[in-house]
Amino acid sequence: MSPRHVVPGFSWHRPMGPREPAEEHRTATVLELFFDLCFVTAVAQAAAALEHEVTAGHTGHGVLGYALVFFAIWWAWMGFTWFASAYDTDDVPYRLLTLVQIAGALAVAAGARDALEHLDFTVITWGYVVMRLAGVAQWLRAAAGDPERRTTCLRYAAGILVVQLGWLGRLALPDDAGLWSFLVLAAAELAVPAWAERHAATTWHPHHIAERYGLFTLIVLGESITAAVATLRGLLDEHALGDLLPVGVGGLLTVFSLWWLYFLRTEPKRLGSLAAALRWGYGHYAVFASAAAVGAGFALAAEHAGHGEHSEAPDLTTAAVFTVPVAVYVLVVRLLQRDPEPPGLLDGLWGAGVLAVLAVTFAPSPVLATGLVLAALVVAVVAVTHRRARAAAVRGGA
């Protein structure tokens, strides 16, 4: 069966055949946008719990819990996004199963704080399993509607189902087995797509995937600003604007620059193969997790500026919770965007920016310094890129 073009519009039921990977004007649907907005609730809860743990002086514990919780959020989002790119039918069963996945995401959000503070993954595990089992049902529908990729779809369904049994079994393990069992099961989750797609690749749409990742990055960055502004607003009732201005200006410059750097390159040509797609998709764990952590660090820095005497976190730790995620974000975005070519001037600029952000961890006003560093990086990168584009145009016209 050849891939098909799906006419937009709601239907009671459609056969779940593959979408056309070269379909024109393929954009995110309103259901996908609703999915993202609900999913970002879990992101916000994880970031807020990270901030709480650092404020209480449990930085290492909080960072570990955050990394584990964010894996569940990110991987469930990934599973839905890539499946929808290949098999979105927008019929009643598809919508209902997607709403079940959203309900699971809200359960993950509800359990995020317990997972971070106490490493109690009971609620978050059940929410995650609900999401993934709804995904199994979708893959079984796809197997029935796409004979050419039936084996691929059944591999996805079987692999996901087996791993979910593992997650439920993990709840019965003793506490000292929690971390290693998590890592084993996470590795199994990551292995399922590579195993399934080896038989016959699903027909995901490169432009659609690039847009979906960009939109979720936008939403996470927006949530970061929202969380920080809420903290700043609460502090303004007790402090003069001048006390909080450096944090506010630096935080906004940082988030604006992170947005600009991500959207310097939006073309999906780097998604032309399975290996490239896996690198792109898996690499965004660091992009999403660091972007959300920037919001937590932004809010923590604002709270520290106003109520530093009530925080258990040292000044250096408070600064690092902001600067380190920023540096990780910038580094990973560059690695995902760069073309396969020898290192050059742009690599040097991005690398210098990462090192400068890490260095300002020790500055008197690290948030403001980070914002200024990133603003300078954006100006430099844009100038070099523009100069190269003009030079290429001149050569092309010669």
Coordinates of C-alpha atoms in Angstrom, one line a residue:
M1 CA 0.0 0.0 0.0
S2 CA 1.4 3.4 -1.0
P3 CA 1.4 6.3 1.4
R4 CA -1.8 8.4 1.2
H5 CA -2.7 12.0 1.5
V6 CA -5.3 12.6 4.3
V7 CA -7.9 15.3 3.5
P8 CA -8.1 17.6 6.6
G9 CA -11.3 17.4 8.5
F10 CA -12.9 15.3 11.2
S11 CA -14.1 11.8 10.5
W12 CA -15.9 9.1 12.6
H13 CA -13.5 6.4 11.4
R14 CA -10.8 6.1 8.8
P15 CA -8.5 3.1 7.9
M16 CA -5.2 3.9 9.6
G17 CA -3.0 3.8 6.5
P18 CA 0.4 5.6 6.3
R19 CA 0.5 9.3 5.6
E20 CA 2.4 10.7 2.6
P21 CA 5.9 11.8 3.7
A22 CA 6.1 14.4 0.9
E23 CA 2.5 15.7 1.6
E24 CA 2.3 19.4 1.0
H25 CA 1.3 22.0 3.6
R26 CA 1.6 19.4 6.4
T27 CA 1.4 21.4 9.7
A28 CA 0.6 20.6 13.3
T29 CA -3.0 19.9 14.0
V30 CA -5.1 21.5 16.7
L31 CA -5.1 18.2 18.6
E32 CA -1.3 18.1 18.5
L33 CA -1.2 21.7 19.9
F34 CA -3.7 20.7 22.6
F35 CA -1.5 17.7 23.4
D36 CA 1.6 19.9 23.8
L37 CA -0.2 22.5 26.0
C38 CA -1.4 19.7 28.3
F39 CA 2.0 18.1 28.3
V40 CA 3.8 21.3 29.3
T41 CA 1.9 21.0 32.6
A42 CA 4.1 18.1 33.4
V43 CA 7.2 20.1 32.3
A44 CA 6.2 23.0 34.6
Q45 CA 5.7 20.7 37.6
A46 CA 9.0 19.0 37.1
A47 CA 10.8 22.4 36.8
A48 CA 9.0 23.7 39.9
A49 CA 10.0 20.6 41.9
L50 CA 13.6 21.1 40.8
E51 CA 13.5 24.7 42.0
H52 CA 12.1 23.5 45.3
E53 CA 14.7 20.9 45.8
V54 CA 17.6 23.3 45.1
T55 CA 16.1 25.9 47.5
A56 CA 15.9 23.2 50.2
G57 CA 19.6 22.5 49.7
H58 CA 19.1 19.1 47.9
T59 CA 20.7 20.0 44.6
G60 CA 22.2 16.7 43.7
H61 CA 19.0 14.8 44.6
G62 CA 16.9 17.3 42.7
V63 CA 18.9 17.2 39.5
L64 CA 18.9 13.4 39.5
G65 CA 15.1 13.2 40.1
Y66 CA 14.5 15.9 37.4
A67 CA 16.6 14.0 34.8
L68 CA 14.6 10.8 35.5
V69 CA 11.2 12.5 35.5
F70 CA 11.9 14.5 32.4
F71 CA 12.8 11.3 30.5
A72 CA 9.2 10.0 31.1
I73 CA 7.8 13.3 29.9
W74 CA 10.0 13.6 26.8
W75 CA 9.8 10.0 25.7
A76 CA 6.0 9.9 25.9
W77 CA 5.9 13.1 23.9
M78 CA 8.3 11.6 21.4
G79 CA 6.2 8.5 20.9
F80 CA 3.1 10.4 20.2
T81 CA 4.8 12.9 17.9
W82 CA 6.5 10.5 15.6
F83 CA 3.5 8.2 15.4
A84 CA 1.2 11.1 14.6
S85 CA 3.5 12.2 11.8
A86 CA 3.1 8.8 10.1
Y87 CA -0.4 7.7 11.0
D88 CA -2.6 10.6 12.1
T89 CA -6.2 9.9 10.9
D90 CA -8.0 12.5 13.1
D91 CA -11.0 10.1 13.5
V92 CA -12.9 9.2 16.7
P93 CA -10.7 6.3 17.9
Y94 CA -7.5 8.4 17.2
R95 CA -8.8 11.4 19.1
L96 CA -10.0 9.3 22.1
L97 CA -6.7 7.4 22.4
T98 CA -4.9 10.8 22.2
L99 CA -7.1 12.1 25.0
V100 CA -6.2 9.1 27.1
Q101 CA -2.5 9.9 26.5
I102 CA -3.2 13.4 27.7
A103 CA -4.8 12.1 30.8
G104 CA -1.7 10.0 31.5
A105 CA 0.4 13.2 31.0
L106 CA -1.6 15.0 33.7
A107 CA -1.0 12.0 36.0
V108 CA 2.7 12.3 35.3
A109 CA 2.4 16.0 36.2
A110 CA 0.6 15.2 39.5
G111 CA 3.3 12.7 40.5
A112 CA 6.3 14.8 39.5
R113 CA 6.9 16.4 42.9
D114 CA 6.9 13.1 44.7
A115 CA 9.2 11.6 42.2
L116 CA 11.7 14.5 42.6
E117 CA 11.5 14.9 46.3
H118 CA 11.2 11.3 47.4
L119 CA 12.1 9.3 44.3
D120 CA 8.6 7.9 44.6
F121 CA 7.7 7.0 41.0
T122 CA 4.4 5.3 41.7
V123 CA 2.0 7.9 40.4
I124 CA 4.3 8.9 37.6
T125 CA 4.8 5.3 36.5
W126 CA 1.1 4.6 36.2
G127 CA 0.5 7.8 34.3
Y128 CA 3.4 7.0 32.0
V129 CA 2.2 3.4 31.4
V130 CA -1.3 4.7 30.6
M131 CA 0.2 7.0 27.9
R132 CA 2.3 4.2 26.4
L133 CA -0.5 1.6 26.4
A134 CA -2.7 4.0 24.5
G135 CA 0.2 4.2 22.1
V136 CA 0.2 0.4 21.8
A137 CA -3.4 0.5 20.7
Q138 CA -2.5 3.1 18.1
W139 CA 0.2 0.9 16.7
L140 CA -2.1 -2.1 16.5
R141 CA -4.5 0.0 14.5
A142 CA -1.7 1.0 12.2
A143 CA -0.7 -2.6 11.8
A144 CA -4.2 -3.4 10.6
G145 CA -4.3 -0.5 8.2
D146 CA -0.7 -0.6 6.7
P147 CA 0.1 -4.2 5.5
E148 CA 3.4 -3.0 4.0
R149 CA 4.7 -1.9 7.5
R150 CA 2.7 -4.4 9.5
T151 CA 5.8 -6.0 11.0
T152 CA 7.2 -2.6 12.0
C153 CA 4.0 -1.6 13.7
L154 CA 3.7 -4.9 15.5
R155 CA 7.3 -4.6 16.7
Y156 CA 6.5 -1.2 18.1
A157 CA 3.4 -2.5 19.9
A158 CA 5.2 -5.5 21.3
G159 CA 8.3 -3.6 22.3
I160 CA 6.4 -0.9 24.0
L161 CA 4.1 -3.4 25.8
V162 CA 7.0 -5.5 27.1
V163 CA 8.8 -2.4 28.5
Q164 CA 5.7 -1.2 30.2
L165 CA 5.4 -4.5 32.0
G166 CA 9.0 -3.8 33.1
W167 CA 8.1 -0.3 34.5
L168 CA 5.2 -1.8 36.5
G169 CA 7.5 -4.6 37.8
R170 CA 10.0 -2.0 38.8
L171 CA 7.6 -0.6 41.4
A172 CA 8.0 -3.9 43.4
L173 CA 11.8 -3.6 43.5
P174 CA 13.7 -2.5 46.6
D175 CA 14.8 1.2 46.7
D176 CA 18.4 0.4 46.1
A177 CA 17.6 -1.1 42.7
G178 CA 15.6 2.0 41.6
L179 CA 18.3 3.8 39.6
W180 CA 19.9 0.9 37.8
S181 CA 16.5 -0.6 36.9
F182 CA 15.4 2.9 35.6
L183 CA 18.5 3.1 33.4
V184 CA 18.0 -0.4 32.0
L185 CA 14.3 0.2 31.1
A186 CA 15.1 3.6 29.7
A187 CA 17.7 2.0 27.4
A188 CA 15.1 -0.5 26.4
E189 CA 12.6 2.3 25.5
L190 CA 15.3 4.0 23.3
A191 CA 16.1 0.7 21.6
V192 CA 12.5 0.0 20.4
P193 CA 12.3 2.5 17.5
A194 CA 15.7 1.5 16.1
W195 CA 14.6 -2.2 16.3
A196 CA 11.2 -1.6 14.8
E197 CA 12.2 0.8 12.0
R198 CA 14.9 -1.6 10.8
H199 CA 12.3 -3.7 9.1
A200 CA 10.6 -0.9 7.2
A201 CA 10.7 2.8 8.0
T202 CA 7.4 4.5 8.9
T203 CA 6.4 7.4 6.8
W204 CA 7.0 10.3 9.1
H205 CA 7.0 13.8 7.5
P206 CA 10.3 15.7 7.9
H207 CA 8.7 19.2 7.7
H208 CA 6.0 18.2 10.2
I209 CA 8.5 16.7 12.6
A210 CA 10.8 19.8 12.5
E211 CA 7.7 22.0 13.1
R212 CA 6.5 19.9 16.0
Y213 CA 9.9 20.0 17.8
G214 CA 10.1 23.8 17.2
L215 CA 6.6 24.3 18.6
F216 CA 7.3 22.3 21.7
T217 CA 10.6 24.2 22.2
L218 CA 8.6 27.5 22.0
I219 CA 6.1 26.3 24.5
V220 CA 8.8 25.2 27.0
L221 CA 10.6 28.5 26.7
G222 CA 7.3 30.3 27.2
E223 CA 6.6 28.3 30.3
S224 CA 10.1 29.2 31.6
I225 CA 9.3 32.9 31.2
T226 CA 5.8 32.5 32.8
A227 CA 7.3 30.8 35.9
A228 CA 10.0 33.4 36.3
V229 CA 7.7 36.3 35.9
A230 CA 5.3 34.9 38.4
T231 CA 8.1 34.8 40.9
L232 CA 9.3 38.3 40.1
R233 CA 5.8 39.6 40.4
G234 CA 5.4 38.2 43.9
L235 CA 8.8 39.7 45.0
L236 CA 7.9 43.2 43.7
D237 CA 5.4 43.6 46.5
E238 CA 8.4 43.4 49.0
H239 CA 11.3 44.8 47.1
A240 CA 12.2 47.8 44.9
L241 CA 12.3 47.2 41.2
G242 CA 16.0 48.0 41.2
D243 CA 16.8 45.0 43.3
L244 CA 15.2 42.6 40.8
L245 CA 16.0 44.4 37.6
P246 CA 19.3 42.7 36.8
V247 CA 17.7 39.2 37.2
G248 CA 14.6 40.2 35.1
V249 CA 16.6 41.8 32.3
G250 CA 19.2 39.0 32.2
G251 CA 16.5 36.3 32.3
L252 CA 14.6 37.8 29.4
L253 CA 17.7 38.4 27.3
T254 CA 18.7 34.8 27.9
V255 CA 15.3 33.3 26.9
F256 CA 15.0 35.6 23.9
S257 CA 18.5 34.6 22.8
L258 CA 17.8 30.9 23.3
W259 CA 14.8 31.3 21.0
W260 CA 16.8 33.1 18.4
L261 CA 19.6 30.5 18.4
Y262 CA 17.2 27.6 18.1
F263 CA 15.4 29.1 15.1
L264 CA 18.6 30.1 13.2
R265 CA 18.1 26.9 11.3
T266 CA 14.7 25.4 10.8
E267 CA 15.0 23.4 7.5
P268 CA 14.3 19.7 8.0
K269 CA 17.0 18.4 5.6
R270 CA 18.9 16.9 8.5
L271 CA 16.0 14.4 9.0
G272 CA 16.6 12.6 5.7
S273 CA 17.6 9.3 7.2
L274 CA 16.7 7.1 10.2
A275 CA 20.1 7.6 11.8
A276 CA 19.8 11.4 11.5
A277 CA 16.2 11.4 12.7
L278 CA 17.2 9.4 15.8
R279 CA 20.1 11.8 16.6
W280 CA 17.7 14.8 16.1
G281 CA 14.9 13.2 18.2
Y282 CA 17.1 11.9 21.0
G283 CA 19.2 15.0 21.1
H284 CA 16.1 17.0 22.0
Y285 CA 16.0 15.4 25.4
A286 CA 18.8 17.7 26.3
V287 CA 17.2 20.7 24.5
F288 CA 13.8 20.3 26.2
A289 CA 15.1 19.4 29.6
S290 CA 17.7 22.3 29.7
A291 CA 15.1 24.8 28.4
A292 CA 12.7 23.9 31.2
A293 CA 15.6 23.9 33.8
V294 CA 16.5 27.4 32.6
G295 CA 13.0 28.5 33.8
A296 CA 13.6 26.9 37.2
G297 CA 17.0 28.5 37.4
F298 CA 15.5 31.9 36.4
A299 CA 12.8 31.7 39.1
L300 CA 15.4 30.4 41.7
A301 CA 17.7 33.4 40.9
A302 CA 14.8 35.8 41.4
E303 CA 13.8 34.2 44.6
H304 CA 17.4 34.2 45.8
A305 CA 17.7 37.9 45.0
G306 CA 14.7 38.7 47.1
H307 CA 14.8 36.0 49.8
G308 CA 18.4 34.7 49.7
E309 CA 18.5 34.5 53.5
H310 CA 15.8 31.9 53.4
S311 CA 17.4 29.6 50.8
E312 CA 19.6 26.7 51.7
A313 CA 21.4 26.9 48.3
P314 CA 24.7 28.7 48.2
D315 CA 25.1 31.6 45.8
L316 CA 27.3 29.6 43.5
T317 CA 24.8 26.7 43.3
T318 CA 22.0 29.2 42.6
A319 CA 24.0 30.6 39.7
A320 CA 25.0 27.2 38.3
V321 CA 21.4 26.0 38.3
F322 CA 20.8 28.8 35.7
T323 CA 24.0 28.9 33.8
V324 CA 24.7 25.2 33.3
P325 CA 21.3 24.4 31.6
V326 CA 21.9 27.5 29.4
A327 CA 25.3 26.2 28.4
V328 CA 23.9 22.7 27.7
Y329 CA 21.1 24.1 25.6
V330 CA 23.4 26.2 23.5
L331 CA 25.9 23.4 23.0
V332 CA 23.3 20.8 22.0
V333 CA 21.4 23.1 19.7
R334 CA 24.7 23.8 17.8
L335 CA 25.5 20.1 17.5
L336 CA 22.0 19.4 16.1
Q337 CA 22.1 22.3 13.7
R338 CA 25.6 22.2 12.3
D339 CA 26.3 20.8 8.8
P340 CA 28.9 17.9 8.5
E341 CA 31.9 20.1 7.7
P342 CA 35.3 20.8 9.3
P343 CA 35.1 23.1 12.4
G344 CA 35.1 26.8 11.5
L345 CA 34.4 30.3 12.7
L346 CA 30.8 29.6 13.7
D347 CA 31.9 26.6 15.8
G348 CA 34.4 28.8 17.5
L349 CA 31.8 31.5 18.3
W350 CA 29.3 28.9 19.7
G351 CA 32.0 27.2 21.7
A352 CA 33.2 30.5 23.1
G353 CA 29.6 31.4 24.0
V354 CA 29.2 28.1 26.0
L355 CA 32.5 28.6 27.9
A356 CA 31.6 32.3 28.6
V357 CA 28.2 31.2 30.0
L358 CA 29.9 28.7 32.3
A359 CA 32.5 31.3 33.4
V360 CA 29.9 33.9 34.4
T361 CA 28.6 31.4 37.0
F362 CA 31.2 33.1 39.2
A363 CA 30.2 36.7 38.3
P364 CA 28.5 39.0 40.8
S365 CA 25.3 39.1 38.7
P366 CA 25.3 35.8 36.8
V367 CA 21.9 36.0 35.2
L368 CA 22.5 39.4 33.7
A369 CA 25.9 38.4 32.6
T370 CA 24.5 35.3 30.9
G371 CA 21.9 37.4 29.1
L372 CA 24.6 39.8 27.8
V373 CA 26.9 36.9 26.7
L374 CA 24.0 35.3 24.8
A375 CA 22.9 38.5 23.2
A376 CA 26.5 39.1 22.0
L377 CA 26.6 35.5 20.6
V378 CA 23.4 36.1 18.7
V379 CA 24.7 39.3 17.2
A380 CA 28.0 37.6 16.2
V381 CA 26.4 34.5 14.7
V382 CA 23.8 36.5 12.8
A383 CA 26.5 38.8 11.4
V384 CA 28.8 35.9 10.3
T385 CA 25.8 34.0 8.8
H386 CA 24.6 37.1 6.9
R387 CA 28.1 37.7 5.6
R388 CA 28.4 34.1 4.3
A389 CA 25.0 34.3 2.7
R390 CA 26.0 37.5 0.8
A391 CA 29.3 36.0 -0.3
A392 CA 27.5 32.9 -1.6
A393 CA 25.0 35.1 -3.5
V394 CA 27.8 37.0 -5.1
R395 CA 29.6 33.7 -6.1
G396 CA 26.3 32.3 -7.4
G397 CA 25.7 35.4 -9.5
A398 CA 29.2 35.5 -10.9

